[in-house]
């Protein structure tokens, strides 16, 4: 491995230039997928890549690929990149860092006259955020075969405009197949958490994705008038649900830092100030990097919930809802990333990703890994999102070394 | 006082006859205000009263009055009765018992050739339930000046039909003034609670209405993604709200049997399984027969809620919502009822009403009291609602004696 550094000034300039496209007055970014700002950002990326000698292809779901040729042009490329779309009134680093750094990696290889065995493709995935068009991770899902192309093209925004018609309008309805063989995928992204910041680490070697297990929980008691019946005789489903929310919190904290336990949806169908709730519906969201621990967490909480219900004269029903198994990234790529960080002297640590990224889809079809860099206080999807120039450059250095390792094999 | 008993057979027969109008297959009643069944029940009551020699008047909001003349016909009458409308798929006793018993009281006075100083008016209030037309206690509210007549007439059901047009359609758009001087009001009703049943008492001497104090509570934390941020760093408004629900339950139970504390409405605006709730809105409903205790209860709970918020790094906001001061019934009428129960040897006890009744409105304009009789397990607004023939007859006996005491003064 060679400790090649990317060009800091050029990287910073590129970040500033692309951040101006869809910039908000308070230093954030509003660049919804396939809107006018997204088109401008795509055009800018296309111009940069083309001018640098990396021919751009666009696939049928609008994802952009820019190729730096390899010695063995027939082999599947190493894919690097991320996404240029943003959440509404969000930050300038989520996604863009990974795309701009990928371009800088290819330019730096050119600067140093380094040829790779495999070709390298930069990618800008369409509609990672899922803010304008649901679901998120749309184009990478098509790439990996998780979504049919027609399904993805038919998605509509709240105004009834489809992905297909908006791709057509902005000139990114491409002809390339959405999905092709790749040898590996590496994505650089801000952490959107505080693990790196708290550990004073610059580089996160992402171990994979936590598993997500969602269960619909219904707590059943008896609707009665809030007045006549003595409180002792009530079967108040909301009192039961409140105990369950606190049990979930307690169990989650006890398995810190690995577990995340959340009740983010809770509703009371009777919805009257004068009716003791006879039913409460909630969703229990469990996240853990280890599959067996996720199973154990679910079993433990369902048992606690059942005990609470029994004690209060209530009943409780469970219905499986979402279930994503944990994903473990390719060990070889993770070792490339770890070795790169060490070579550069960047403090690094292993951590799982707890938010969705396109790498979640791509890991289904190719060896995949991610590099995280810190973002201030973990704030993201917010105009005050911030990552330092130094950390972005460090991330790009590591992306370069890991890509080189993957592409020369 | 004379221990005159009502005619059990005639009372039972009248209850059975009127219960057949709007009867459900499972022994309940579906007789929504101003619907066809309500018209039939009104027609039946009108025929009974007219045949017994009690001329019927109908006021502009459709309430019916049937008069048994007094010696001093110019004086304000003693008003007795209740309502014939029901909740959807409800029971046959809620309301009807008070109307049918009032008729039986007047008939029994005739049987015994008893003349009273004051006239006695039977009343059937329009739309007590508020099931078809909101708000409940509609006509008694007009009678007492709480609602303008035009407001009440303009109320619409879910199909857009107004009270005015439905009164016209069923022939009960009367000409009599809605509101006139009365000397007192006495209403017999099923308890809809379990106080009498548990105490094995036949007669409840209703002390008044509990006060109701509702507060909108907003618990404010921070919306964050359920994944990346460590649980320790969350400011989860739902965890705070859950602790508040349990504190409300604890404080309410500690002030048993007088207090009722209920959270019947609670919502999570972010409503996403993957977002830690940054805001929860709930309504805290407090009921207590004593005004000072209600104030203290509210202060105590708001302090507890504020402590919980502070401990969890949240904030909490309070906004007054509903506020009904407790009502204390006329001591003389209550003593008439108590004396009547003792004279007949019916076990009785004092208790507040914890549900709304037309007497709540009438107490604003005249000396008012209520008599409760037990209903099985406190079940009401349900087809399985049940009161025994013996208890209904005992209630009618007490209504007779109390009415006689009020009408002879």
mmCIF file of N, CA and C in Angstrom, chain B residues 129-232:
data_model
loop_
_atom_site.group_PDB
_atom_site.id
_atom_site.type_symbol
_atom_site.label_atom_id
_atom_site.label_comp_id
_atom_site.label_asym_id
_atom_site.label_seq_id
_atom_site.Cartn_x
_atom_site.Cartn_y
_atom_site.Cartn_z
ATOM 1 N N UNK B 129 -78.107 12.145 24.776
ATOM 2 C CA UNK B 129 -76.904 11.320 24.587
ATOM 3 C C UNK B 129 -75.807 11.989 23.770
ATOM 4 N N UNK B 130 -76.207 12.812 22.811
ATOM 5 C CA UNK B 130 -75.157 13.407 21.980
ATOM 6 C C UNK B 130 -74.509 12.399 21.056
ATOM 7 N N UNK B 131 -75.196 11.273 20.821
ATOM 8 C CA UNK B 131 -74.615 10.240 19.950
ATOM 9 C C UNK B 131 -74.826 10.612 18.485
ATOM 10 N N UNK B 132 -76.058 11.061 18.158
ATOM 11 C CA UNK B 132 -76.328 11.429 16.766
ATOM 12 C C UNK B 132 -75.998 12.900 16.517
ATOM 13 N N UNK B 133 -76.377 13.753 17.452
ATOM 14 C CA UNK B 133 -76.100 15.190 17.340
ATOM 15 C C UNK B 133 -75.214 15.619 18.499
ATOM 16 N N UNK B 134 -74.137 16.314 18.196
ATOM 17 C CA UNK B 134 -73.279 16.871 19.234
ATOM 18 C C UNK B 134 -73.728 18.300 19.540
ATOM 19 N N UNK B 135 -73.630 18.831 20.737
ATOM 20 C CA UNK B 135 -73.153 18.158 21.941
ATOM 21 C C UNK B 135 -74.268 17.388 22.642
ATOM 22 N N UNK B 136 -73.883 16.579 23.648
ATOM 23 C CA UNK B 136 -74.907 15.923 24.456
ATOM 24 C C UNK B 136 -75.615 16.942 25.351
ATOM 25 N N UNK B 137 -76.658 16.490 26.080
ATOM 26 C CA UNK B 137 -77.426 17.344 27.017
ATOM 27 C C UNK B 137 -77.931 18.588 26.280
ATOM 28 N N UNK B 138 -78.328 18.390 25.012
ATOM 29 C CA UNK B 138 -78.598 19.534 24.137
ATOM 30 C C UNK B 138 -79.815 20.345 24.587
ATOM 31 N N UNK B 139 -80.961 19.688 24.740
ATOM 32 C CA UNK B 139 -82.189 20.437 25.024
ATOM 33 C C UNK B 139 -82.192 20.999 26.437
ATOM 34 N N UNK B 140 -81.641 20.252 27.394
ATOM 35 C CA UNK B 140 -81.579 20.801 28.755
ATOM 36 C C UNK B 140 -80.630 21.992 28.789
ATOM 37 N N UNK B 141 -79.634 21.986 27.887
ATOM 38 C CA UNK B 141 -78.745 23.139 27.783
ATOM 39 C C UNK B 141 -79.480 24.373 27.267
ATOM 40 N N UNK B 142 -80.381 24.161 26.316
ATOM 41 C CA UNK B 142 -81.197 25.273 25.827
ATOM 42 C C UNK B 142 -82.125 25.751 26.948
ATOM 43 N N UNK B 143 -82.747 24.776 27.642
ATOM 44 C CA UNK B 143 -83.675 25.109 28.738
ATOM 45 C C UNK B 143 -82.980 26.002 29.773
ATOM 46 N N UNK B 144 -81.710 25.672 30.069
ATOM 47 C CA UNK B 144 -80.983 26.372 31.133
ATOM 48 C C UNK B 144 -80.217 27.589 30.616
ATOM 49 N N UNK B 145 -80.331 27.857 29.315
ATOM 50 C CA UNK B 145 -79.645 29.023 28.773
ATOM 51 C C UNK B 145 -78.176 28.807 28.459
ATOM 52 N N UNK B 146 -77.715 27.555 28.501
ATOM 53 C CA UNK B 146 -76.308 27.274 28.176
ATOM 54 C C UNK B 146 -76.072 27.299 26.670
ATOM 55 N N UNK B 147 -77.115 26.951 25.902
ATOM 56 C CA UNK B 147 -77.021 27.003 24.438
ATOM 57 C C UNK B 147 -78.124 27.899 23.897
ATOM 58 N N UNK B 148 -77.827 28.651 22.832
ATOM 59 C CA UNK B 148 -78.871 29.383 22.119
ATOM 60 C C UNK B 148 -79.736 28.384 21.359
ATOM 61 N N UNK B 149 -81.033 28.686 21.275
ATOM 62 C CA UNK B 149 -81.955 27.787 20.560
ATOM 63 C C UNK B 149 -81.501 27.559 19.123
ATOM 64 N N UNK B 150 -81.099 28.636 18.441
ATOM 65 C CA UNK B 150 -80.717 28.502 17.031
ATOM 66 C C UNK B 150 -79.493 27.613 16.869
ATOM 67 N N UNK B 151 -78.555 27.732 17.806
ATOM 68 C CA UNK B 151 -77.378 26.856 17.789
ATOM 69 C C UNK B 151 -77.814 25.402 17.878
ATOM 70 N N UNK B 152 -78.705 25.120 18.827
ATOM 71 C CA UNK B 152 -79.138 23.722 19.039
ATOM 72 C C UNK B 152 -79.877 23.194 17.823
ATOM 73 N N UNK B 153 -80.735 24.029 17.227
ATOM 74 C CA UNK B 153 -81.515 23.590 16.062
ATOM 75 C C UNK B 153 -80.621 23.342 14.849
ATOM 76 N N UNK B 154 -79.485 24.009 14.804
ATOM 77 C CA UNK B 154 -78.615 23.911 13.624
ATOM 78 C C UNK B 154 -77.652 22.729 13.682
ATOM 79 N N UNK B 155 -77.604 22.028 14.826
ATOM 80 C CA UNK B 155 -76.688 20.867 14.946
ATOM 81 C C UNK B 155 -77.035 19.838 13.867
ATOM 82 N N UNK B 156 -76.003 19.240 13.280
ATOM 83 C CA UNK B 156 -76.217 18.267 12.211
ATOM 84 C C UNK B 156 -75.657 16.901 12.588
ATOM 85 N N UNK B 157 -76.294 15.864 12.080
ATOM 86 C CA UNK B 157 -75.733 14.511 12.257
ATOM 87 C C UNK B 157 -74.700 14.264 11.152
ATOM 88 N N UNK B 158 -74.115 13.062 11.131
ATOM 89 C CA UNK B 158 -73.030 12.794 10.187
ATOM 90 C C UNK B 158 -73.520 12.802 8.741
ATOM 91 N N UNK B 159 -74.829 12.672 8.535
ATOM 92 C CA UNK B 159 -75.383 12.717 7.176
ATOM 93 C C UNK B 159 -75.761 14.135 6.778
ATOM 94 N N UNK B 160 -75.564 15.112 7.681
ATOM 95 C CA UNK B 160 -75.871 16.498 7.352
ATOM 96 C C UNK B 160 -77.306 16.907 7.681
ATOM 97 N N UNK B 161 -78.063 16.025 8.307
ATOM 98 C CA UNK B 161 -79.437 16.378 8.698
ATOM 99 C C UNK B 161 -79.390 17.177 9.995
ATOM 100 N N UNK B 162 -80.196 18.257 10.041
ATOM 101 C CA UNK B 162 -80.155 19.117 11.225
ATOM 102 C C UNK B 162 -81.201 18.696 12.247
ATOM 103 N N UNK B 163 -80.996 19.136 13.480
ATOM 104 C CA UNK B 163 -81.974 18.922 14.538
ATOM 105 C C UNK B 163 -83.303 19.531 14.116
ATOM 106 N N UNK B 164 -83.272 20.740 13.543
ATOM 107 C CA UNK B 164 -84.511 21.417 13.144
ATOM 108 C C UNK B 164 -85.281 20.601 12.119
ATOM 109 N N UNK B 165 -84.581 20.111 11.087
ATOM 110 C CA UNK B 165 -85.297 19.395 10.031
ATOM 111 C C UNK B 165 -85.798 18.034 10.525
ATOM 112 N N UNK B 166 -85.044 17.398 11.410
ATOM 113 C CA UNK B 166 -85.485 16.109 11.940
ATOM 114 C C UNK B 166 -86.650 16.274 12.911
ATOM 115 N N UNK B 167 -86.661 17.350 13.706
ATOM 116 C CA UNK B 167 -87.812 17.632 14.578
ATOM 117 C C UNK B 167 -89.059 17.832 13.715
ATOM 118 N N UNK B 168 -88.887 18.570 12.614
ATOM 119 C CA UNK B 168 -90.000 18.820 11.685
ATOM 120 C C UNK B 168 -90.500 17.500 11.107
ATOM 121 N N UNK B 169 -89.544 16.676 10.660
ATOM 122 C CA UNK B 169 -89.891 15.418 10.003
ATOM 123 C C UNK B 169 -90.679 14.488 10.917
ATOM 124 N N UNK B 170 -90.278 14.395 12.209
ATOM 125 C CA UNK B 170 -90.959 13.434 13.089
ATOM 126 C C UNK B 170 -92.141 14.082 13.832
ATOM 127 N N UNK B 171 -92.386 15.365 13.564
ATOM 128 C CA UNK B 171 -93.570 16.004 14.140
ATOM 129 C C UNK B 171 -93.383 16.510 15.556
ATOM 130 N N UNK B 172 -92.126 16.777 15.948
ATOM 131 C CA UNK B 172 -91.888 17.273 17.302
ATOM 132 C C UNK B 172 -91.198 18.646 17.325
ATOM 133 N N UNK B 173 -91.459 19.444 16.287
ATOM 134 C CA UNK B 173 -90.997 20.834 16.301
ATOM 135 C C UNK B 173 -92.088 21.655 16.990
ATOM 136 N N UNK B 174 -91.999 21.730 18.321
ATOM 137 C CA UNK B 174 -93.075 22.358 19.105
ATOM 138 C C UNK B 174 -93.009 23.869 19.106
ATOM 139 N N UNK B 175 -94.024 24.468 19.748
ATOM 140 C CA UNK B 175 -94.126 25.933 19.772
ATOM 141 C C UNK B 175 -93.849 26.497 21.162
ATOM 142 N N UNK B 176 -93.824 25.625 22.175
ATOM 143 C CA UNK B 176 -93.658 26.094 23.549
ATOM 144 C C UNK B 176 -92.243 26.646 23.757
ATOM 145 N N UNK B 177 -92.144 27.647 24.604
ATOM 146 C CA UNK B 177 -90.830 28.213 24.898
ATOM 147 C C UNK B 177 -89.911 27.134 25.480
ATOM 148 N N UNK B 178 -88.646 27.112 24.999
ATOM 149 C CA UNK B 178 -87.671 26.145 25.528
ATOM 150 C C UNK B 178 -87.002 26.790 26.740
ATOM 151 N N UNK B 179 -87.611 26.582 27.888
ATOM 152 C CA UNK B 179 -87.139 27.230 29.114
ATOM 153 C C UNK B 179 -88.285 27.970 29.767
ATOM 154 N N UNK B 180 -88.581 27.621 31.011
ATOM 155 C CA UNK B 180 -89.664 28.291 31.754
ATOM 156 C C UNK B 180 -89.383 28.056 33.225
ATOM 157 N N UNK B 181 -89.967 28.846 34.103
ATOM 158 C CA UNK B 181 -89.667 28.693 35.528
ATOM 159 C C UNK B 181 -90.131 27.337 36.062
ATOM 160 N N UNK B 182 -89.299 26.719 36.865
ATOM 161 C CA UNK B 182 -89.682 25.483 37.556
ATOM 162 C C UNK B 182 -89.306 25.654 39.020
ATOM 163 N N UNK B 183 -89.970 24.932 39.884
ATOM 164 C CA UNK B 183 -89.652 25.070 41.317
ATOM 165 C C UNK B 183 -88.536 24.104 41.717
ATOM 166 N N UNK B 184 -88.461 22.966 41.038
ATOM 167 C CA UNK B 184 -87.348 22.037 41.292
ATOM 168 C C UNK B 184 -87.327 20.966 40.202
ATOM 169 N N UNK B 185 -86.219 20.249 40.122
ATOM 170 C CA UNK B 185 -86.071 19.169 39.131
ATOM 171 C C UNK B 185 -85.497 17.940 39.825
ATOM 172 N N UNK B 186 -86.149 16.790 39.628
ATOM 173 C CA UNK B 186 -85.655 15.538 40.218
ATOM 174 C C UNK B 186 -85.590 14.486 39.104
ATOM 175 N N UNK B 187 -84.434 13.850 38.954
ATOM 176 C CA UNK B 187 -84.247 12.869 37.879
ATOM 177 C C UNK B 187 -83.807 11.536 38.469
ATOM 178 N N UNK B 188 -84.528 10.479 38.089
ATOM 179 C CA UNK B 188 -84.150 9.111 38.471
ATOM 180 C C UNK B 188 -83.348 8.510 37.320
ATOM 181 N N UNK B 189 -82.214 7.847 37.630
ATOM 182 C CA UNK B 189 -81.349 7.322 36.560
ATOM 183 C C UNK B 189 -80.580 6.121 37.096
ATOM 184 N N UNK B 190 -80.183 5.232 36.208
ATOM 185 C CA UNK B 190 -79.268 4.165 36.643
ATOM 186 C C UNK B 190 -77.892 4.779 36.938
ATOM 187 N N UNK B 191 -77.159 4.148 37.879
ATOM 188 C CA UNK B 191 -75.894 4.749 38.318
ATOM 189 C C UNK B 191 -74.821 4.752 37.232
ATOM 190 N N UNK B 192 -74.753 3.667 36.442
ATOM 191 C CA UNK B 192 -73.684 3.493 35.440
ATOM 192 C C UNK B 192 -72.316 3.360 36.110
ATOM 193 N N UNK B 193 -72.325 2.947 37.353
ATOM 194 C CA UNK B 193 -71.091 2.689 38.096
ATOM 195 C C UNK B 193 -71.378 1.531 39.047
ATOM 196 N N UNK B 194 -70.432 1.240 39.916
ATOM 197 C CA UNK B 194 -70.588 0.066 40.789
ATOM 198 C C UNK B 194 -70.642 0.420 42.270
ATOM 199 N N UNK B 195 -70.785 1.701 42.583
ATOM 200 C CA UNK B 195 -70.770 2.106 43.994
ATOM 201 C C UNK B 195 -71.946 1.492 44.748
ATOM 202 N N UNK B 196 -73.155 1.616 44.201
ATOM 203 C CA UNK B 196 -74.340 1.069 44.882
ATOM 204 C C UNK B 196 -74.256 -0.454 44.949
ATOM 205 N N UNK B 197 -73.871 -1.077 43.825
ATOM 206 C CA UNK B 197 -73.796 -2.535 43.778
ATOM 207 C C UNK B 197 -72.820 -3.056 44.828
ATOM 208 N N UNK B 198 -71.651 -2.420 44.904
ATOM 209 C CA UNK B 198 -70.648 -2.912 45.857
ATOM 210 C C UNK B 198 -71.085 -2.676 47.297
ATOM 211 N N UNK B 199 -71.853 -1.599 47.526
ATOM 212 C CA UNK B 199 -72.307 -1.300 48.892
ATOM 213 C C UNK B 199 -73.637 -2.007 49.188
ATOM 214 N N UNK B 200 -74.151 -2.756 48.244
ATOM 215 C CA UNK B 200 -75.460 -3.409 48.372
ATOM 216 C C UNK B 200 -76.541 -2.403 48.754
ATOM 217 N N UNK B 201 -76.485 -1.220 48.145
ATOM 218 C CA UNK B 201 -77.489 -0.184 48.381
ATOM 219 C C UNK B 201 -78.449 -0.153 47.201
ATOM 220 N N UNK B 202 -79.696 0.209 47.474
ATOM 221 C CA UNK B 202 -80.716 0.255 46.434
ATOM 222 C C UNK B 202 -80.863 1.670 45.880
ATOM 223 N N UNK B 203 -80.675 2.635 46.754
ATOM 224 C CA UNK B 203 -80.913 4.030 46.373
ATOM 225 C C UNK B 203 -79.638 4.857 46.556
ATOM 226 N N UNK B 204 -79.254 5.586 45.507
ATOM 227 C CA UNK B 204 -78.158 6.528 45.604
ATOM 228 C C UNK B 204 -78.712 7.942 45.715
ATOM 229 N N UNK B 205 -78.341 8.625 46.789
ATOM 230 C CA UNK B 205 -78.708 10.023 46.949
ATOM 231 C C UNK B 205 -77.577 10.825 46.305
ATOM 232 N N UNK B 206 -77.830 11.335 45.102
ATOM 233 C CA UNK B 206 -76.731 11.933 44.339
ATOM 234 C C UNK B 206 -76.387 13.297 44.936
ATOM 235 N N UNK B 207 -75.130 13.441 45.334
ATOM 236 C CA UNK B 207 -74.708 14.662 46.032
ATOM 237 C C UNK B 207 -74.463 15.819 45.070
ATOM 238 N N UNK B 208 -74.249 15.511 43.800
ATOM 239 C CA UNK B 208 -73.968 16.539 42.799
ATOM 240 C C UNK B 208 -73.137 15.926 41.688
ATOM 241 N N UNK B 209 -72.474 16.804 40.936
ATOM 242 C CA UNK B 209 -71.593 16.318 39.873
ATOM 243 C C UNK B 209 -70.143 16.579 40.237
ATOM 244 N N UNK B 210 -69.290 15.636 39.914
ATOM 245 C CA UNK B 210 -67.862 15.878 40.077
ATOM 246 C C UNK B 210 -67.437 17.004 39.139
ATOM 247 N N UNK B 211 -66.413 17.731 39.533
ATOM 248 C CA UNK B 211 -65.820 18.705 38.637
ATOM 249 C C UNK B 211 -64.930 17.992 37.637
ATOM 250 N N UNK B 212 -64.801 18.558 36.446
ATOM 251 C CA UNK B 212 -63.935 17.964 35.412
ATOM 252 C C UNK B 212 -62.938 19.028 34.976
ATOM 253 N N UNK B 213 -61.671 18.687 35.024
ATOM 254 C CA UNK B 213 -60.598 19.607 34.652
ATOM 255 C C UNK B 213 -59.731 18.906 33.621
ATOM 256 N N UNK B 214 -59.738 19.398 32.395
ATOM 257 C CA UNK B 214 -58.906 18.786 31.347
ATOM 258 C C UNK B 214 -57.791 19.737 30.948
ATOM 259 N N UNK B 215 -56.610 19.196 30.786
ATOM 260 C CA UNK B 215 -55.447 19.988 30.388
ATOM 261 C C UNK B 215 -54.769 19.315 29.203
ATOM 262 N N UNK B 216 -54.464 20.125 28.188
ATOM 263 C CA UNK B 216 -53.634 19.597 27.088
ATOM 264 C C UNK B 216 -52.183 19.669 27.529
ATOM 265 N N UNK B 217 -51.491 18.554 27.409
ATOM 266 C CA UNK B 217 -50.097 18.473 27.827
ATOM 267 C C UNK B 217 -49.245 18.147 26.598
ATOM 268 N N UNK B 218 -48.200 18.944 26.365
ATOM 269 C CA UNK B 218 -47.252 18.621 25.293
ATOM 270 C C UNK B 218 -45.898 18.333 25.913
ATOM 271 N N UNK B 219 -45.360 17.171 25.599
ATOM 272 C CA UNK B 219 -44.050 16.766 26.080
ATOM 273 C C UNK B 219 -43.079 16.943 24.922
ATOM 274 N N UNK B 220 -42.015 17.725 25.150
ATOM 275 C CA UNK B 220 -41.130 18.095 24.051
ATOM 276 C C UNK B 220 -39.711 17.586 24.274
ATOM 277 N N UNK B 221 -39.211 16.833 23.313
ATOM 278 C CA UNK B 221 -37.835 16.341 23.351
ATOM 279 C C UNK B 221 -37.180 16.654 22.021
ATOM 280 N N UNK B 222 -36.614 15.632 21.377
ATOM 281 C CA UNK B 222 -35.949 15.865 20.095
ATOM 282 C C UNK B 222 -36.169 14.673 19.183
ATOM 283 N N UNK B 223 -36.712 14.942 17.985
ATOM 284 C CA UNK B 223 -36.843 13.898 16.970
ATOM 285 C C UNK B 223 -35.455 13.486 16.501
ATOM 286 N N UNK B 224 -35.110 12.217 16.685
ATOM 287 C CA UNK B 224 -33.859 11.739 16.087
ATOM 288 C C UNK B 224 -34.096 10.348 15.506
ATOM 289 N N UNK B 225 -33.224 9.968 14.585
ATOM 290 C CA UNK B 225 -33.273 8.662 13.946
ATOM 291 C C UNK B 225 -33.124 7.576 15.013
ATOM 292 N N UNK B 226 -33.923 6.517 14.878
ATOM 293 C CA UNK B 226 -33.903 5.438 15.871
ATOM 294 C C UNK B 226 -32.601 4.647 15.850
ATOM 295 N N UNK B 227 -31.759 4.866 14.809
ATOM 296 C CA UNK B 227 -30.570 4.046 14.690
ATOM 297 C C UNK B 227 -29.310 4.597 15.321
ATOM 298 N N UNK B 228 -28.710 5.627 14.705
ATOM 299 C CA UNK B 228 -27.333 5.977 15.073
ATOM 300 C C UNK B 228 -27.130 6.468 16.512
ATOM 301 N N UNK B 229 -27.961 7.362 16.999
ATOM 302 C CA UNK B 229 -27.679 7.990 18.295
ATOM 303 C C UNK B 229 -27.791 6.974 19.432
ATOM 304 N N UNK B 230 -26.779 6.913 20.311
ATOM 305 C CA UNK B 230 -26.885 6.010 21.470
ATOM 306 C C UNK B 230 -28.135 6.350 22.286
ATOM 307 N N UNK B 231 -28.774 5.330 22.856
ATOM 308 C CA UNK B 231 -30.024 5.553 23.588
ATOM 309 C C UNK B 231 -29.836 6.536 24.740
ATOM 310 N N UNK B 232 -28.665 6.522 25.369
ATOM 311 C CA UNK B 232 -28.411 7.423 26.502
ATOM 312 C C UNK B 232 -28.523 8.898 26.110
#
